[in-house]
PDB file of C-alpha atoms and ligand atoms in Angstrom:
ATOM      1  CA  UNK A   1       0.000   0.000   0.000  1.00 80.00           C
ATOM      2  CA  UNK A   2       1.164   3.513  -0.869  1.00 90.00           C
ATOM      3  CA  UNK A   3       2.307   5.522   2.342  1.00 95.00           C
ATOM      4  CA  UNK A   4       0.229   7.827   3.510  1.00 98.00           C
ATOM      5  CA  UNK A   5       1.139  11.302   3.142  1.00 98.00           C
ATOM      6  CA  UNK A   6      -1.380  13.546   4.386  1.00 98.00           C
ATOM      7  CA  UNK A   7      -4.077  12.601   7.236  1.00 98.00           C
ATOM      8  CA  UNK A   8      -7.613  14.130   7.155  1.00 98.00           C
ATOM      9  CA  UNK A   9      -9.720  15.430  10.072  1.00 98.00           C
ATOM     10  CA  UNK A  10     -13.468  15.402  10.793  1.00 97.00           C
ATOM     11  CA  UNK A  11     -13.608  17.893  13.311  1.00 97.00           C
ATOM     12  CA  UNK A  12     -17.086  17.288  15.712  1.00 95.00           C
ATOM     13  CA  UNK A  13     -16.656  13.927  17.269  1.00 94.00           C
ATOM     14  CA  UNK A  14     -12.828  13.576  16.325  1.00 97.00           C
ATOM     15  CA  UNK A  15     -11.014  16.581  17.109  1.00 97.00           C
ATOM     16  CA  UNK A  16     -14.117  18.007  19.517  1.00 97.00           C
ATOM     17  CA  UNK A  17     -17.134  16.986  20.880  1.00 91.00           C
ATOM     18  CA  UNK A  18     -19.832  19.395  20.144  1.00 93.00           C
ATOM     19  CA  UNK A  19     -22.836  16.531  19.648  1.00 89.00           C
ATOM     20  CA  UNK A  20     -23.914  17.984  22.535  1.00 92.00           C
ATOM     21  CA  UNK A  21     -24.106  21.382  21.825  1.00 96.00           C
ATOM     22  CA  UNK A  22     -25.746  20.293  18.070  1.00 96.00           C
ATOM     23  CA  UNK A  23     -28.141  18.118  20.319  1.00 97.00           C
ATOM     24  CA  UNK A  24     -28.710  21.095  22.735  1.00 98.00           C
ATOM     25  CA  UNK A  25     -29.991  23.625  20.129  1.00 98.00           C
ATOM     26  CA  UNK A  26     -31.604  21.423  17.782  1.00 98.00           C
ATOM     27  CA  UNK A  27     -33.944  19.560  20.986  1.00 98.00           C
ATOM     28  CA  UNK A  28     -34.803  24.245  22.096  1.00 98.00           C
ATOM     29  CA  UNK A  29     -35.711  24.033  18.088  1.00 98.00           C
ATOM     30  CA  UNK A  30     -37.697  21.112  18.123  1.00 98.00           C
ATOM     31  CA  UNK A  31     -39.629  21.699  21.493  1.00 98.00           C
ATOM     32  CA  UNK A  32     -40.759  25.465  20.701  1.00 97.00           C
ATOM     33  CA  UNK A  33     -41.563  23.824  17.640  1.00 97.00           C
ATOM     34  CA  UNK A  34     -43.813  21.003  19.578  1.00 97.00           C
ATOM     35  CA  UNK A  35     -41.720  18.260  18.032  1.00 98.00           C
ATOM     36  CA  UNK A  36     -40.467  14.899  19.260  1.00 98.00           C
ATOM     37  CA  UNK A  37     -36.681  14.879  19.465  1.00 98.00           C
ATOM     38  CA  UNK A  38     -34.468  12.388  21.709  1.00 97.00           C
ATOM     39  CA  UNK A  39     -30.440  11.544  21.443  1.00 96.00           C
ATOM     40  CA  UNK A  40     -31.429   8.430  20.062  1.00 96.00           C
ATOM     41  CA  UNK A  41     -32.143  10.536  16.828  1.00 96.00           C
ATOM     42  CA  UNK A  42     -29.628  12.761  17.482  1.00 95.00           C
ATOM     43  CA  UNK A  43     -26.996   9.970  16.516  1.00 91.00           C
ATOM     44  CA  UNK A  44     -28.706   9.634  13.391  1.00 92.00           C
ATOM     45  CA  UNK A  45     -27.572  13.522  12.549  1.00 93.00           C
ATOM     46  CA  UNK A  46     -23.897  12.595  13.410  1.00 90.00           C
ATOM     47  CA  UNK A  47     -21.985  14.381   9.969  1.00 87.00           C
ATOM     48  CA  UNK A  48     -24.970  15.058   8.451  1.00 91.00           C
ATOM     49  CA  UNK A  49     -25.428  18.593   6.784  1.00 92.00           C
ATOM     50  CA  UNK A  50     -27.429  21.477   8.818  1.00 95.00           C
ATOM     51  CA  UNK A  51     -30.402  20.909   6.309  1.00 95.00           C
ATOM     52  CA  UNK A  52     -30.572  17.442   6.342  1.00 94.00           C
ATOM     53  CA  UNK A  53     -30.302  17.167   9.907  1.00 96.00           C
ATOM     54  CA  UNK A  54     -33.732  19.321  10.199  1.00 98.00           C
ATOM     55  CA  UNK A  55     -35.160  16.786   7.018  1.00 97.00           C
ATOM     56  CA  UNK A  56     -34.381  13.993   9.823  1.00 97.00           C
ATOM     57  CA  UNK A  57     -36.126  15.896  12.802  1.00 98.00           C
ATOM     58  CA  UNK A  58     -38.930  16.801  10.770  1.00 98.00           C
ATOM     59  CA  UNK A  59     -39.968  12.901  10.349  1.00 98.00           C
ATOM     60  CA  UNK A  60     -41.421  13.823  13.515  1.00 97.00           C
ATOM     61  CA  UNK A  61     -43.362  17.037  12.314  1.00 97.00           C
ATOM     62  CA  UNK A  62     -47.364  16.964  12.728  1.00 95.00           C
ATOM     63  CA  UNK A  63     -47.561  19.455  10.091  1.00 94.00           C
ATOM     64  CA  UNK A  64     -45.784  20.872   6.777  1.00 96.00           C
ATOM     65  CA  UNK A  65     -43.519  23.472   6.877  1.00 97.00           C
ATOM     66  CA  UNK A  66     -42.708  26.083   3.842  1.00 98.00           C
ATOM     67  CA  UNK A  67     -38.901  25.825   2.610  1.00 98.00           C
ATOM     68  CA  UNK A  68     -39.255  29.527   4.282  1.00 98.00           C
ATOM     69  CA  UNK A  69     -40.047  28.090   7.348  1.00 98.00           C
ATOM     70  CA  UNK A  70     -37.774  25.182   7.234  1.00 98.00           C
ATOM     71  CA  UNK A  71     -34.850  28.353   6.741  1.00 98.00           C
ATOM     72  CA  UNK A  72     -35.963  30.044   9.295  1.00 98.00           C
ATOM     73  CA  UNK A  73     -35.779  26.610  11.807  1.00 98.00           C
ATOM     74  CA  UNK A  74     -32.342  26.076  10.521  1.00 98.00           C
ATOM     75  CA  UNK A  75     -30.975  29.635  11.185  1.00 98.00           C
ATOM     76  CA  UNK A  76     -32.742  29.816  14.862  1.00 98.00           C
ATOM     77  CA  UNK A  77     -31.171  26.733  15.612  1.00 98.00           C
ATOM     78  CA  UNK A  78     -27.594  27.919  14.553  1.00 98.00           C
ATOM     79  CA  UNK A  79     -28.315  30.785  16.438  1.00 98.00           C
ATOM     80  CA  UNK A  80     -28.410  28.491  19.456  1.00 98.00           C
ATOM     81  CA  UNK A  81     -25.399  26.125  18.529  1.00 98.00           C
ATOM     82  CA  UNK A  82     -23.416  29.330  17.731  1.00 98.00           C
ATOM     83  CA  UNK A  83     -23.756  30.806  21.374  1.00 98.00           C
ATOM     84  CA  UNK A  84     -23.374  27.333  23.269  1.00 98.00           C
ATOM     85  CA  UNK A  85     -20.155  26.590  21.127  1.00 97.00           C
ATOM     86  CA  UNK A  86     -19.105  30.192  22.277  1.00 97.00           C
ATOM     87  CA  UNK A  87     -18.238  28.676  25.464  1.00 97.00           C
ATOM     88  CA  UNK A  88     -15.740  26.227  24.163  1.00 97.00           C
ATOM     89  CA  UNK A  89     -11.804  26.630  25.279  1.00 97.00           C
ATOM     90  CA  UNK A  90      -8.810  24.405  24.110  1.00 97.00           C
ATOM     91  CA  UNK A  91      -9.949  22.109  27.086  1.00 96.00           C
ATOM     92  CA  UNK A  92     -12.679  20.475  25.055  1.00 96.00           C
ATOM     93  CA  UNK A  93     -10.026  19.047  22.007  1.00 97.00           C
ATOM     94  CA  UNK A  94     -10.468  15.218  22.463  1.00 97.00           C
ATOM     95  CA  UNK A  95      -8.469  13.231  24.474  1.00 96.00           C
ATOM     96  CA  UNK A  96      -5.423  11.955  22.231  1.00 97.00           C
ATOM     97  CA  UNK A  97      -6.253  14.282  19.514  1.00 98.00           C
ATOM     98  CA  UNK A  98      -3.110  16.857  20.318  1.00 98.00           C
ATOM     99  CA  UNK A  99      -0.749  13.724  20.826  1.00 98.00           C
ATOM    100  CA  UNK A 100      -1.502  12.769  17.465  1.00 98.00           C
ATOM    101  CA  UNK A 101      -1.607  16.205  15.225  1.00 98.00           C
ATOM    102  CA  UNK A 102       1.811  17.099  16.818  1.00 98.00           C
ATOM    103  CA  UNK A 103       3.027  13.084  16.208  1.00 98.00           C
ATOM    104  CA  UNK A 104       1.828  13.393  12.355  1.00 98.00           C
ATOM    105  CA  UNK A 105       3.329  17.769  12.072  1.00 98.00           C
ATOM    106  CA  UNK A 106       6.357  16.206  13.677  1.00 97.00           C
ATOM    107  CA  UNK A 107       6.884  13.295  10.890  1.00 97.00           C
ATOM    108  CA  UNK A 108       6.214  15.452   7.983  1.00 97.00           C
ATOM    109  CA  UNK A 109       2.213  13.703   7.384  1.00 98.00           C
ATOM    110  CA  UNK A 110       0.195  17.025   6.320  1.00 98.00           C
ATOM    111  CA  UNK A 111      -3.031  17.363   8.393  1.00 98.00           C
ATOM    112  CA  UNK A 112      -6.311  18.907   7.101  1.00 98.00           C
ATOM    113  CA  UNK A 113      -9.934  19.385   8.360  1.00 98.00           C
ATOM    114  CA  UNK A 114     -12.503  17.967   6.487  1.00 98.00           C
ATOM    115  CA  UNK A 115     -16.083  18.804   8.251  1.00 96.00           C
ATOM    116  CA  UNK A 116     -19.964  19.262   7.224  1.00 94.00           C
ATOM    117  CA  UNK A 117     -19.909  21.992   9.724  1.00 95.00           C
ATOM    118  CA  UNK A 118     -20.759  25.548   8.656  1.00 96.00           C
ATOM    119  CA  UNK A 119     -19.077  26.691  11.821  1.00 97.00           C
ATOM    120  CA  UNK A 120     -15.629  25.537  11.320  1.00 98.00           C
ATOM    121  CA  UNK A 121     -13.857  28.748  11.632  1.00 98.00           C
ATOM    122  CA  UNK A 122     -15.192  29.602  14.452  1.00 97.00           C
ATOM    123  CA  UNK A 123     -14.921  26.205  16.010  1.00 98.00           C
ATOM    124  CA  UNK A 124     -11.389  25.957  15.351  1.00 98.00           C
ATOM    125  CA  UNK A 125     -10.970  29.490  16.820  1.00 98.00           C
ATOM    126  CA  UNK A 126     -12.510  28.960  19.876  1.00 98.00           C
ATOM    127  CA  UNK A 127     -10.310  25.806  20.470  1.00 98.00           C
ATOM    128  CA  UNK A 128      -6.954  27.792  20.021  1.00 98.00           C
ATOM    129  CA  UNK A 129      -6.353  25.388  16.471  1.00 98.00           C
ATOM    130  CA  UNK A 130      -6.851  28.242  13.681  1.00 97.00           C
ATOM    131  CA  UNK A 131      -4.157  28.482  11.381  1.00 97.00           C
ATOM    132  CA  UNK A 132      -2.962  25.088  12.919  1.00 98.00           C
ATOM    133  CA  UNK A 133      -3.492  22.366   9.820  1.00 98.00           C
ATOM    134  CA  UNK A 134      -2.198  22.819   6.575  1.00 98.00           C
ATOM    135  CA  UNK A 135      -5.639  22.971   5.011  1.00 98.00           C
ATOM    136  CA  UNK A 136      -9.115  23.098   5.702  1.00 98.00           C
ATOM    137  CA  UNK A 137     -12.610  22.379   4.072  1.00 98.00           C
ATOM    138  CA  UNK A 138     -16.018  22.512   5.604  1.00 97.00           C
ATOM    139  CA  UNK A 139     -19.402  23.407   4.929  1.00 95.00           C
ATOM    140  CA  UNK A 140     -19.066  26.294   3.907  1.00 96.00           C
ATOM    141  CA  UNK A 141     -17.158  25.192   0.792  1.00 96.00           C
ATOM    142  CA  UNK A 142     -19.257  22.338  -0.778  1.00 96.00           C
ATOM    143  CA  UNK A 143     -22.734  22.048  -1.656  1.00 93.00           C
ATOM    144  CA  UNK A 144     -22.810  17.666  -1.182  1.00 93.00           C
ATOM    145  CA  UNK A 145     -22.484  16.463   2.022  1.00 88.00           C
ATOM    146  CA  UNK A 146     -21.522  13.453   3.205  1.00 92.00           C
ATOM    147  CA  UNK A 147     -21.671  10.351   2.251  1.00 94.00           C
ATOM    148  CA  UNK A 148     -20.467  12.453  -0.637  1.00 96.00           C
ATOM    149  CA  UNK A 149     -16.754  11.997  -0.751  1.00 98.00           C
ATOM    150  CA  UNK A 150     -17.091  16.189  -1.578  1.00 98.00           C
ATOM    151  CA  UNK A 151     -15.619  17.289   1.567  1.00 98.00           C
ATOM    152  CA  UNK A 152     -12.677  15.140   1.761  1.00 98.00           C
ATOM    153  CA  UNK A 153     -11.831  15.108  -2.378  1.00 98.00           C
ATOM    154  CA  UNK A 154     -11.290  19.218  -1.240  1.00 98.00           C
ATOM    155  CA  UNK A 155      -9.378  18.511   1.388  1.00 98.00           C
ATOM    156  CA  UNK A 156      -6.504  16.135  -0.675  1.00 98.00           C
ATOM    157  CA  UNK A 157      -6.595  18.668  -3.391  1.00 98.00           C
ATOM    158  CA  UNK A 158      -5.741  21.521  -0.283  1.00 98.00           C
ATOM    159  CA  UNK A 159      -3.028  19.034   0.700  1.00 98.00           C
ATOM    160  CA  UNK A 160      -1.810  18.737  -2.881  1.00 98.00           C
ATOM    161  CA  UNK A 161      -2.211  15.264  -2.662  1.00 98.00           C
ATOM    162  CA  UNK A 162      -4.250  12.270  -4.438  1.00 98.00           C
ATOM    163  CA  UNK A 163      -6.868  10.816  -2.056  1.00 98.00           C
ATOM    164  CA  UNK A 164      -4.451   7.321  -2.272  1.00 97.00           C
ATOM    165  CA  UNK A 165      -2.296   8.791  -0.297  1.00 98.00           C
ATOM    166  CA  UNK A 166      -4.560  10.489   2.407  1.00 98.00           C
ATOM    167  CA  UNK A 167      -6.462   8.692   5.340  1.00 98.00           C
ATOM    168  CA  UNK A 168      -9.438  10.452   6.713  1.00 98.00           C
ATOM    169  CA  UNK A 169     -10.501  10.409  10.830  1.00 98.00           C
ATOM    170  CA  UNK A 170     -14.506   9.756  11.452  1.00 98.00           C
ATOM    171  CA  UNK A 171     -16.633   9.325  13.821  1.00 96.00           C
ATOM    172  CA  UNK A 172     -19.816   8.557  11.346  1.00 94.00           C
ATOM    173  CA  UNK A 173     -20.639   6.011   9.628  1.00 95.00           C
ATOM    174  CA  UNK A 174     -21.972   8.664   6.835  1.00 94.00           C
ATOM    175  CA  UNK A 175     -17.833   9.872   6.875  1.00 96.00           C
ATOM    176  CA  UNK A 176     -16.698   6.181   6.951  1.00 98.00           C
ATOM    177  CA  UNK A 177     -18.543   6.251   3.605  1.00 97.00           C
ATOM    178  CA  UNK A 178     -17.598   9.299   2.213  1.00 98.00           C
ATOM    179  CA  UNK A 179     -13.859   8.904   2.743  1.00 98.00           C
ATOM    180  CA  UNK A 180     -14.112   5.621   1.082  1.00 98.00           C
ATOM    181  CA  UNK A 181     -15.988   6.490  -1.838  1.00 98.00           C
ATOM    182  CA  UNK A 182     -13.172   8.921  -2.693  1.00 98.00           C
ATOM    183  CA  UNK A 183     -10.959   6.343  -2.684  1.00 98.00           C
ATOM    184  CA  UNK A 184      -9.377   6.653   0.900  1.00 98.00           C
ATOM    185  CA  UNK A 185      -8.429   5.111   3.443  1.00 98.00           C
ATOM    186  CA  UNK A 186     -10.182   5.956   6.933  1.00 98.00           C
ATOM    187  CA  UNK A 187      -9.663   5.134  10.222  1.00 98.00           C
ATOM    188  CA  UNK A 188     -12.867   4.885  12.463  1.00 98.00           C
ATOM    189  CA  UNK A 189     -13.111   6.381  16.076  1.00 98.00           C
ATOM    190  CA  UNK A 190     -15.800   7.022  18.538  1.00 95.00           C
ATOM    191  CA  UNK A 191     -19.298   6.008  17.306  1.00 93.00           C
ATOM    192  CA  UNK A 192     -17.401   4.918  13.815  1.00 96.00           C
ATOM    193  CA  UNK A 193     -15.090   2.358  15.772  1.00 97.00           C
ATOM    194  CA  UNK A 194     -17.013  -0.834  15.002  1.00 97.00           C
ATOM    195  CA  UNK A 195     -17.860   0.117  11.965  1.00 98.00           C
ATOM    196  CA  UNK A 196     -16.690  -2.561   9.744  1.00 98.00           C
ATOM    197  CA  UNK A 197     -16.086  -1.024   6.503  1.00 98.00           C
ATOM    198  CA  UNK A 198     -13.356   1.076   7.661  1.00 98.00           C
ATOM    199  CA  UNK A 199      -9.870   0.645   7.227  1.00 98.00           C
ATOM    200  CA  UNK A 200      -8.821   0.624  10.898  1.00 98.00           C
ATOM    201  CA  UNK A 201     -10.324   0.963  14.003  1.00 97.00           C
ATOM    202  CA  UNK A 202      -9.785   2.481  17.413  1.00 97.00           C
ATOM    203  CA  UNK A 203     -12.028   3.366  20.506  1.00 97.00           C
ATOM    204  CA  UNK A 204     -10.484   7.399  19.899  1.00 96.00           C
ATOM    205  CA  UNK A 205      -7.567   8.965  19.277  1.00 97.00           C
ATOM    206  CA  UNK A 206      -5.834   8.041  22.411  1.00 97.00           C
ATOM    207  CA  UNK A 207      -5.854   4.294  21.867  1.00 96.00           C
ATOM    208  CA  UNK A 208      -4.462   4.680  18.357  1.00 96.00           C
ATOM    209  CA  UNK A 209      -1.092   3.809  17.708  1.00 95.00           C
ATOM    210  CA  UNK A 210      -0.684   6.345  14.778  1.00 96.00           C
ATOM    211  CA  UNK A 211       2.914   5.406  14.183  1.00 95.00           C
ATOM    212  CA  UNK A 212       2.017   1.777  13.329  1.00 95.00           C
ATOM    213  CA  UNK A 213      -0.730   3.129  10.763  1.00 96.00           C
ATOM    214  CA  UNK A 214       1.280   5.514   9.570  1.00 95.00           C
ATOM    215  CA  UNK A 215       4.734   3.504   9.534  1.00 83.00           C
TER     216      UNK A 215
HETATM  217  P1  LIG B 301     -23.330  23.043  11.050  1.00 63.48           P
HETATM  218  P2  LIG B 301     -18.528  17.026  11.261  1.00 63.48           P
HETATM  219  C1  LIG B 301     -21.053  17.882  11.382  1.00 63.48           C
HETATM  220  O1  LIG B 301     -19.695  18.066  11.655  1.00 63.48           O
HETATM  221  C2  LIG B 301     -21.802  17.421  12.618  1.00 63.48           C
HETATM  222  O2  LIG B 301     -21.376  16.133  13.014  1.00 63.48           O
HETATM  223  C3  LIG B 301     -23.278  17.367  12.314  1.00 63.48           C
HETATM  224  O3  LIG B 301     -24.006  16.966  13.468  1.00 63.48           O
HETATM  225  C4  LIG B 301     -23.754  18.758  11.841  1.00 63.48           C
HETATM  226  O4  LIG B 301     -25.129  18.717  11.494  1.00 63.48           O
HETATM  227  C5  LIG B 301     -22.917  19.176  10.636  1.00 63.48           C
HETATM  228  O5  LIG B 301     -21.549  19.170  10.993  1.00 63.48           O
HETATM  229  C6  LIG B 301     -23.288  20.566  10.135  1.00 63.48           C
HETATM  230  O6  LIG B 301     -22.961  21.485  11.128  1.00 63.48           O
HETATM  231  O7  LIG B 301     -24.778  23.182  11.340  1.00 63.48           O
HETATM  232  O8  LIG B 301     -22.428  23.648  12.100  1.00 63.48           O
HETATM  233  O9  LIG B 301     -22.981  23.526   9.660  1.00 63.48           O
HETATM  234  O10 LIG B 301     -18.751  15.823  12.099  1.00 63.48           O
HETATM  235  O11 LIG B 301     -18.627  16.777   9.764  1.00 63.48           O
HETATM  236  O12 LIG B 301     -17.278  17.794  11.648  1.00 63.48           O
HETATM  237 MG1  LIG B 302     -18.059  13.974  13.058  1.00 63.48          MG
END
């Protein structure tokens, strides 16, 4: 197999847990809106785009909403995501995720973000990390979310690399998918670790032994 030059990074769920926070403003949404919304659905709008994610919460819906309306859901719950993730500091990177950026920046492996998240920038920002990987690509820059290997196709091109030689980190299945339908290689963590599909496995980035995959 060709070594792997360039490593790719979902960021909620890998590099920072903000499921919460999604799970937080969508359930405010939902209930002002009179609509039935657990975590057990939440999981099912891990790496799934902003819209889509309201598609999945509106299975629930007793009535029809106007794409106006469905707009105007979407932007009053970002307006709640964007002040909870306000309050998030350098503290709430992942356990094991510094170890291995600095491991991969220290070995010459490029590192990129590849998220769904509109609010990458600001994510990264609050966590101390702008400026910090070589290239990044998020919501704001595609129009297919994942499964669509979109995302992470932008992110090797960023790199300057071909997606042969990049390995993408998920935590979602939906990512799992995406980085293997453009032809990478992923390794699955969190809620992606028993996926079988992927390429390697680990329970998060503090169990993985990143040299071994790397080599
Ligand atoms: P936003 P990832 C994804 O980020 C989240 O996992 C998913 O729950 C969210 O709906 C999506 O970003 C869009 O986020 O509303 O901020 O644009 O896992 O791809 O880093
Ligand atoms: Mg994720």
């Amino acid at each position: 197999m060709e070594k792997i030059q360039g490593v790719i990074f979902d960021l909620d769920g890998v590099i920072v847990s903000t499921d919460d926070c999604h799970y937080r403003a969508w359930k405010r949404m939902a209930d002002e809106e009179g609509i039935y919304f657990d975590r057990t659905i939440n999981e099912r709008l891990r790496g799934v785009s902003r819209m889509d994610s309201l598609a999945i919460i509106l299975e629930r819906a007793e009535k029809n909403y106007s794409d106006e309306e469905k707009q105007q859901m979407a932007a009053r719950k970002n307006a709640y995501y964007v002040e909870l993730i306000g309050a998030l500091t350098g503290e709430d990177i992942l356990p094991g995720a510094m170890n291995v950026l600095c491991w991969l920046k220290e070995n010459g492996v490029k590192i990129a973000v590849g998220s769904s998240s509109r609010n990458t920038p600001i994510i990264l920002k609050q966590i101390g990390l702008e400026g910090y990987f070589d290239a990044v690509a998020d919501g704001n820059q595609i129009t297919r979310s994942k499964p669509d290997p979109e995302v992470f196709l932008l992110a090797a091109k960023l790199l300057g690399l071909e997606a042969s030689r990049c390995m993408v980190v998920e935590d979602a299945d939906a990512g799992v998918e995406a980085a293997l339908a453009g032809g990478m290689r992923v390794l699955g963590v969190g809620s992606a670790k028993d996926n079988k599909k992927a390429t390697y496995r680990a329970e998060n980035l503090e169990k993985v032994d990143i040299e071994n995959i790397i080599g």
